[in-house]
Coordinates of C-alpha atoms and ligand atoms in Angstrom, one line a residue:
M98 CA -23.7 4.2 6.1
N99 CA -21.9 3.4 2.6
G100 CA -18.9 1.6 2.9
V101 CA -16.7 -1.7 1.6
N102 CA -16.2 -5.0 2.5
I103 CA -12.5 -6.3 2.2
V104 CA -13.8 -9.9 1.0
G105 CA -10.1 -11.0 0.4
I106 CA -6.5 -10.0 0.9
G107 CA -2.9 -11.3 -0.4
K108 CA 0.7 -10.5 -0.6
Y109 CA 3.6 -11.5 -2.5
V110 CA 7.2 -10.8 -1.7
P111 CA 10.6 -11.8 -3.3
D112 CA 12.3 -14.3 -1.5
L113 CA 15.7 -12.1 -1.5
V114 CA 16.0 -10.6 1.9
V115 CA 19.0 -8.0 1.9
T116 CA 19.8 -7.4 5.5
N117 CA 21.5 -3.9 7.1
D118 CA 24.7 -5.8 7.2
M119 CA 24.3 -6.8 3.5
L120 CA 24.1 -3.1 2.8
S121 CA 26.9 -2.1 4.8
E122 CA 29.2 -4.1 2.6
I123 CA 28.5 -2.0 -0.2
V124 CA 27.8 1.5 1.0
D125 CA 29.5 3.2 4.4
T126 CA 26.6 2.2 6.8
N127 CA 26.1 0.1 9.6
D128 CA 22.9 -1.5 11.1
E129 CA 22.9 0.6 14.3
W130 CA 22.3 3.7 12.1
I131 CA 20.0 2.4 10.0
T132 CA 18.0 0.8 13.0
T133 CA 18.1 3.8 14.9
R134 CA 17.4 6.2 12.4
T135 CA 14.5 4.5 10.8
G136 CA 13.4 1.1 12.6
I137 CA 14.5 -0.9 9.2
K138 CA 16.5 -4.3 9.9
S139 CA 15.9 -6.1 6.3
R140 CA 13.9 -5.6 3.0
H141 CA 13.0 -8.0 0.1
I142 CA 14.4 -7.2 -3.4
T143 CA 13.4 -8.9 -6.7
N144 CA 15.9 -11.0 -8.1
G145 CA 15.0 -10.0 -11.6
E146 CA 11.0 -11.0 -11.6
P147 CA 9.2 -7.8 -12.8
T148 CA 6.7 -5.7 -10.9
F149 CA 3.7 -6.8 -12.8
C150 CA 4.6 -10.5 -11.7
L151 CA 4.5 -9.5 -8.0
G152 CA 1.4 -7.5 -8.5
A153 CA -0.3 -10.7 -10.0
K154 CA 1.0 -13.0 -7.6
A155 CA -0.3 -10.6 -4.6
A156 CA -3.6 -10.5 -6.6
K157 CA -4.2 -14.2 -7.1
A158 CA -3.7 -14.7 -3.5
A159 CA -6.6 -11.9 -2.5
I160 CA -8.8 -13.6 -5.2
E161 CA -8.0 -17.4 -3.7
N162 CA -8.8 -16.0 -0.1
A163 CA -11.8 -14.1 -1.2
G164 CA -13.2 -17.0 -3.4
V165 CA -14.5 -15.1 -6.0
D166 CA -14.0 -15.8 -9.8
P167 CA -12.0 -13.5 -11.3
K168 CA -14.2 -12.8 -14.1
N169 CA -16.5 -11.3 -11.5
I170 CA -13.9 -8.3 -11.0
G171 CA -15.2 -5.3 -13.0
L172 CA -12.5 -3.1 -12.1
I173 CA -8.7 -3.4 -11.6
I174 CA -6.9 -0.3 -10.0
A175 CA -3.3 -0.7 -10.0
T176 CA -1.2 1.3 -7.9
T177 CA 2.8 1.8 -8.7
I178 CA 5.5 4.1 -9.5
T179 CA 7.8 1.6 -11.0
N180 CA 5.9 0.3 -13.6
D181 CA 8.0 -2.5 -16.2
F182 CA 6.5 -0.4 -18.9
T183 CA 5.5 3.1 -19.9
T184 CA 2.7 1.5 -21.8
P185 CA 0.6 -0.7 -21.0
S186 CA -0.2 0.0 -17.4
V187 CA 0.5 -2.8 -15.0
A188 CA -3.2 -3.2 -14.3
C189 CA -3.4 -4.7 -17.8
L190 CA -0.7 -7.2 -17.3
I191 CA -2.0 -7.9 -13.9
Q192 CA -5.5 -8.5 -15.6
R193 CA -4.0 -11.0 -18.2
E194 CA -2.1 -13.2 -15.6
I195 CA -5.0 -13.3 -13.3
G196 CA -8.0 -13.7 -16.0
A197 CA -10.0 -10.9 -15.3
V198 CA -10.7 -10.0 -19.0
G199 CA -12.9 -7.8 -19.7
S200 CA -12.7 -5.6 -16.7
M201 CA -12.0 -1.8 -16.4
A202 CA -8.2 -1.4 -15.8
I203 CA -6.0 1.5 -14.8
D204 CA -3.1 2.5 -12.8
I205 CA -2.6 5.3 -10.5
N206 CA 0.3 7.1 -9.6
C207 CA 0.2 9.0 -6.0
A208 CA 3.3 7.6 -4.7
C209 CA 3.4 6.2 -1.1
A210 CA -0.2 7.5 -0.6
G211 CA -1.3 5.3 -3.8
F212 CA -3.2 2.5 -1.9
V213 CA -5.1 5.0 0.0
Y214 CA -6.1 7.0 -3.1
A215 CA -7.2 3.8 -4.8
F216 CA -9.1 2.3 -1.7
D217 CA -11.2 5.7 -2.0
M218 CA -11.6 5.4 -5.7
A219 CA -13.0 1.5 -5.6
K220 CA -15.3 2.5 -2.7
R221 CA -16.9 5.7 -5.0
Y222 CA -17.1 3.3 -8.3
L223 CA -18.9 0.6 -6.1
E224 CA -21.0 3.4 -4.8
T225 CA -21.9 4.7 -8.2
D226 CA -22.0 1.8 -10.5
K227 CA -24.5 -0.7 -9.1
N228 CA -23.3 -3.3 -11.7
L229 CA -19.8 -3.4 -10.5
K230 CA -19.3 -6.4 -8.1
Y231 CA -15.7 -6.6 -7.3
V232 CA -12.9 -4.3 -7.4
L233 CA -9.1 -5.3 -7.0
V234 CA -6.8 -3.0 -5.6
V235 CA -3.1 -4.1 -6.2
S236 CA -0.2 -2.4 -5.0
A237 CA 3.0 -3.4 -6.8
E238 CA 6.4 -1.9 -6.5
E239 CA 10.0 -2.5 -6.9
L240 CA 11.7 0.6 -5.6
S241 CA 15.0 -1.2 -6.5
K242 CA 14.6 0.0 -9.8
I243 CA 14.9 3.4 -9.2
T244 CA 17.4 3.1 -5.9
D245 CA 20.9 4.4 -6.2
Y246 CA 23.0 1.6 -4.5
T247 CA 25.8 3.9 -4.2
D248 CA 23.9 6.7 -2.3
R249 CA 23.6 5.5 1.7
S250 CA 21.0 8.1 2.5
T251 CA 18.4 6.4 0.4
C252 CA 19.4 2.6 -0.6
V253 CA 19.0 1.7 3.0
L254 CA 15.2 2.8 3.2
F255 CA 13.6 1.1 0.4
G256 CA 12.3 -2.6 -0.8
D257 CA 10.1 -4.6 -3.1
G258 CA 6.9 -6.1 -2.5
A259 CA 3.2 -6.3 -3.5
A260 CA -0.2 -6.6 -1.8
A261 CA -3.8 -6.5 -2.8
V262 CA -7.4 -6.8 -1.5
V263 CA -10.7 -7.5 -3.0
L264 CA -13.4 -5.1 -2.3
E265 CA -17.4 -5.5 -2.6
R266 CA -19.8 -2.7 -1.5
D267 CA -21.3 -2.9 1.9
E268 CA -23.8 -0.5 3.0
S269 CA -23.4 -1.5 6.8
K270 CA -20.0 -0.7 7.1
I271 CA -18.5 3.0 8.0
F272 CA -16.2 4.8 5.5
S273 CA -14.8 8.0 5.3
S274 CA -11.6 9.5 3.6
Y275 CA -9.4 12.7 3.6
L276 CA -7.2 12.9 0.6
G277 CA -4.9 15.8 -0.7
A278 CA -1.6 16.9 -2.1
D279 CA 0.8 19.8 -2.3
G280 CA 2.6 20.0 -5.4
T281 CA 4.8 23.1 -4.1
G282 CA 6.9 20.1 -2.5
A283 CA 7.0 18.1 -5.6
E284 CA 10.9 18.8 -5.7
Y285 CA 11.7 17.1 -2.6
L286 CA 11.0 13.6 -3.6
L287 CA 11.3 12.6 -7.4
A288 CA 12.7 10.0 -9.7
R289 CA 13.0 11.4 -13.5
S290 CA 11.3 9.6 -16.5
Y291 CA 12.3 10.2 -20.2
H292 CA 12.7 13.7 -21.9
S293 CA 12.3 14.5 -25.6
E294 CA 15.2 14.4 -27.6
T295 CA 14.1 14.0 -31.5
P296 CA 16.2 14.5 -34.5
F297 CA 14.1 18.0 -34.7
T298 CA 15.0 19.3 -31.6
T299 CA 17.6 21.8 -31.3
N300 CA 17.6 23.0 -27.7
H301 CA 19.6 20.1 -26.3
E302 CA 20.1 22.0 -22.7
R303 CA 17.8 21.0 -19.9
F304 CA 14.5 22.9 -19.6
D305 CA 14.3 24.5 -16.2
D306 CA 11.8 22.1 -14.4
K307 CA 12.5 23.4 -11.2
M308 CA 13.6 20.2 -9.9
P309 CA 16.5 19.1 -8.5
D310 CA 18.9 16.1 -9.5
G311 CA 19.0 17.0 -13.1
N312 CA 20.5 14.0 -14.9
S313 CA 19.7 10.9 -12.7
R314 CA 17.1 8.6 -13.2
F315 CA 17.4 7.3 -9.6
L316 CA 15.3 8.6 -6.6
F317 CA 16.2 11.9 -5.2
Q318 CA 15.0 12.6 -1.6
N319 CA 15.1 15.7 0.7
G320 CA 14.9 13.3 3.8
K321 CA 14.2 16.5 5.9
E322 CA 11.6 18.1 4.0
V323 CA 9.8 14.8 3.5
Y324 CA 10.1 14.1 7.2
K325 CA 8.7 17.2 8.0
F326 CA 5.9 16.9 5.7
A327 CA 5.0 13.3 7.1
T328 CA 5.0 14.1 10.5
K329 CA 2.5 17.2 9.6
T330 CA 0.3 15.2 7.4
L331 CA -0.1 11.6 9.1
P332 CA -1.9 13.2 12.3
L333 CA -3.7 15.7 10.1
A334 CA -5.2 12.9 7.9
V335 CA -5.9 10.6 10.8
E336 CA -7.6 13.2 12.8
E337 CA -9.7 14.7 9.4
S338 CA -10.9 11.0 8.2
C339 CA -11.8 10.5 11.7
S340 CA -13.9 13.9 12.6
K341 CA -15.8 13.2 9.1
I342 CA -17.8 10.4 10.6
G343 CA -17.8 11.9 14.4
I344 CA -15.0 9.5 15.9
T345 CA -11.8 10.2 17.5
P346 CA -8.8 8.7 16.6
E347 CA -8.9 7.0 20.2
E348 CA -11.8 5.2 19.0
L349 CA -9.9 3.5 16.3
D350 CA -8.7 -0.1 17.1
I351 CA -5.9 -0.1 14.6
I352 CA -4.1 2.8 12.5
I353 CA -1.6 1.2 9.7
P354 CA 0.5 3.9 8.5
H355 CA 2.6 3.9 5.4
Q356 CA 6.0 2.1 6.6
A357 CA 8.3 4.7 5.7
N358 CA 10.3 5.3 9.1
V359 CA 9.3 4.5 12.7
R360 CA 10.4 7.9 13.8
I361 CA 8.0 9.6 11.8
I362 CA 5.2 7.2 13.4
E363 CA 6.2 7.7 16.8
T364 CA 6.0 11.6 16.3
A365 CA 2.7 11.3 14.8
A366 CA 1.5 9.2 17.8
K367 CA 2.7 11.7 20.1
N368 CA 1.1 14.4 18.2
L369 CA -2.3 12.9 18.0
G370 CA -1.9 11.9 21.9
I371 CA -2.4 8.2 21.2
S372 CA 0.0 5.1 22.0
M373 CA 2.2 3.4 19.6
D374 CA 0.4 0.6 20.3
K375 CA -2.3 1.3 18.2
F376 CA -0.1 1.6 15.2
Y377 CA 0.8 -1.5 13.3
L378 CA 4.2 -1.9 11.8
N379 CA 6.1 -4.2 9.7
L380 CA 8.8 -2.1 8.4
D381 CA 11.6 -3.8 10.3
S382 CA 11.2 -6.7 7.9
H383 CA 10.0 -4.8 4.8
G384 CA 11.5 -1.3 4.5
N385 CA 9.6 1.3 2.4
T386 CA 8.0 -0.3 -0.5
S387 CA 5.9 3.1 -1.4
S388 CA 2.4 2.1 -2.4
A389 CA 2.5 -1.4 -1.7
S390 CA 3.8 -0.8 2.3
I391 CA 0.2 -0.1 3.7
P392 CA -1.6 -3.3 2.0
L393 CA 1.6 -5.1 3.0
A394 CA 1.1 -4.2 6.5
L395 CA -2.7 -5.0 6.1
C396 CA -2.1 -8.1 5.1
D397 CA 0.3 -8.7 8.2
A398 CA -2.1 -7.4 10.4
V399 CA -5.0 -9.8 9.4
K400 CA -2.5 -12.7 9.4
D401 CA -1.6 -12.2 12.8
R402 CA -5.0 -10.9 14.3
S403 CA -4.2 -7.6 15.2
L404 CA -7.0 -6.7 12.6
K405 CA -10.1 -8.4 13.2
R406 CA -13.7 -8.5 11.7
G407 CA -15.6 -5.4 13.0
D408 CA -12.4 -3.6 14.1
K409 CA -12.4 0.5 13.2
A410 CA -9.2 0.6 11.0
C411 CA -7.4 3.8 9.6
I412 CA -4.9 3.5 6.7
V413 CA -2.5 6.6 6.2
G414 CA -0.3 7.5 3.3
F415 CA 2.1 10.2 2.4
G416 CA 4.6 10.6 -0.1
A417 CA 6.2 12.2 -3.3
G418 CA 3.9 14.7 -5.1
L419 CA 3.7 15.5 -2.1
T420 CA 0.4 13.3 -1.5
Y421 CA -1.1 12.4 1.7
G422 CA -4.3 10.4 2.6
G423 CA -6.2 8.8 5.1
V424 CA -9.3 6.5 5.0
V425 CA -11.1 5.2 7.9
F426 CA -13.3 1.8 7.3
E427 CA -14.5 -1.1 9.3
F428 CA -12.9 -4.5 8.6
Ligands
UT7_291 O1 7.7 7.4 1.4 C1 8.2 8.6 2.0 C2 9.4 9.1 1.9 N1 10.4 9.0 2.5 C3 10.5 9.3 4.3 O2 9.5 9.3 4.7 C4 11.9 9.6 4.6 C5 11.7 11.0 5.6 N2 13.0 10.9 6.2 C6 13.6 10.2 7.1 O3 13.2 9.5 7.4 C7 14.9 10.9 7.4 O4 15.5 12.1 7.2 C8 16.3 9.7 6.7 C9 16.1 8.6 7.4 C10 16.3 9.7 5.6 C11 17.6 10.5 7.5 O5 17.6 10.6 8.9 P1 18.2 11.9 9.5 O6 18.0 11.8 10.8 O7 17.6 13.1 8.9 O8 19.8 11.9 9.0 P2 20.3 13.1 8.0 O9 20.0 13.2 6.7 O10 20.5 14.5 8.6 O11 21.9 12.7 8.1 C12 22.5 12.3 9.2 C13 23.9 12.0 9.3 C14 24.9 12.5 8.0 O12 26.2 12.5 8.4 P3 26.6 14.2 8.9 O13 26.3 15.0 7.6 O14 25.9 14.5 10.3 O15 28.0 13.6 9.2 C15 24.6 11.8 6.9 O16 25.7 11.4 5.9 O17 23.9 10.8 8.7 C16 24.6 10.4 7.8 N3 24.2 9.1 6.8 C17 24.5 8.2 7.3 N4 25.0 7.4 8.0 C18 25.4 6.1 7.9 C19 23.0 9.5 6.0 N5 22.5 8.1 5.7 C20 23.2 7.3 6.2 C21 23.6 5.8 6.4 N6 24.5 5.1 7.5 N7 22.8 5.1 5.8

């Protein structure tokens, strides 16, 4: 066996809580629609505090929980689609705040599957670099930055928050992963970045990038296509990551999915033929926080003892890219 041990875990969410009723004051929606279609009741939204600060607070909580010296963290992997700066990375800003100067620091962008990808990467680094003692994986997101609060079909879904884990190598623990992507579905979930308009540019017409919603910087989603993709890949990633280590999904103690929509999770549970009781949910109070959603749920599961030492757990994510992935590990 060749796994990782979660030495510490921590989260941070902004104080501001936006309820469904508050949203119904700004767009034509209501608590009943949001609850029955998504399972979400409220979400945390930043009151101006940047993404890296959320990440740094979550990281500090995880480091304190682990009881390790930040100087012994050799690698920081941050996941975000809502960085405050194009450069530097959010990982470098978090490193500055937590005093882990000298460590490697990288951001990865795999949208809502980001934490699963980062967890897998951390394990691979720990496996191949024996000088590395601890890896910090921190997921920090402010979806409110790229959400159009006049679009009722998306603004009810998203929230802000951050969570982190400190990992060490542990050869006594099980670990397996199944990760993938399908770029042919890139057009179904996107938010635009900058494009070049220099004094030398003569063609000011938009290049046809085969993506919709040409001028908006806000999140665009084809909800139905993403829904179809999610209900297919979630059970696939659970099944494949389990089968790689010769166990069945029934043998898992807990499944912590990306917290996008309770109906997606119910369909996945049905397809897998396992009870919803095995799926951990906190989306009612957090909404969809992209890559932060799985570690936020992981944190809450540890806190309320739904996840205990020795449990076999599966984390499973899916999102823009389109990306997906599952990791089975022992807590
Ligand atoms: O992180 C991964 C990302 N995303 C996801 O996992 C999302 C995947 N997709 C979904 O979860 C669902 O597709 C949504 C929750 C986004 C939408 O649910 P739906 O059952 O697919 O609804 P719909 O888009 O088919 O809309 C049904 C109706 C429409 O009205 P008409 O055309 O039937 O009159 C919408 O205009 O609901 C209307 N609608 C709303 N009504 C009240 C859409 N948004 C709202 C709203 N409040 N917030």
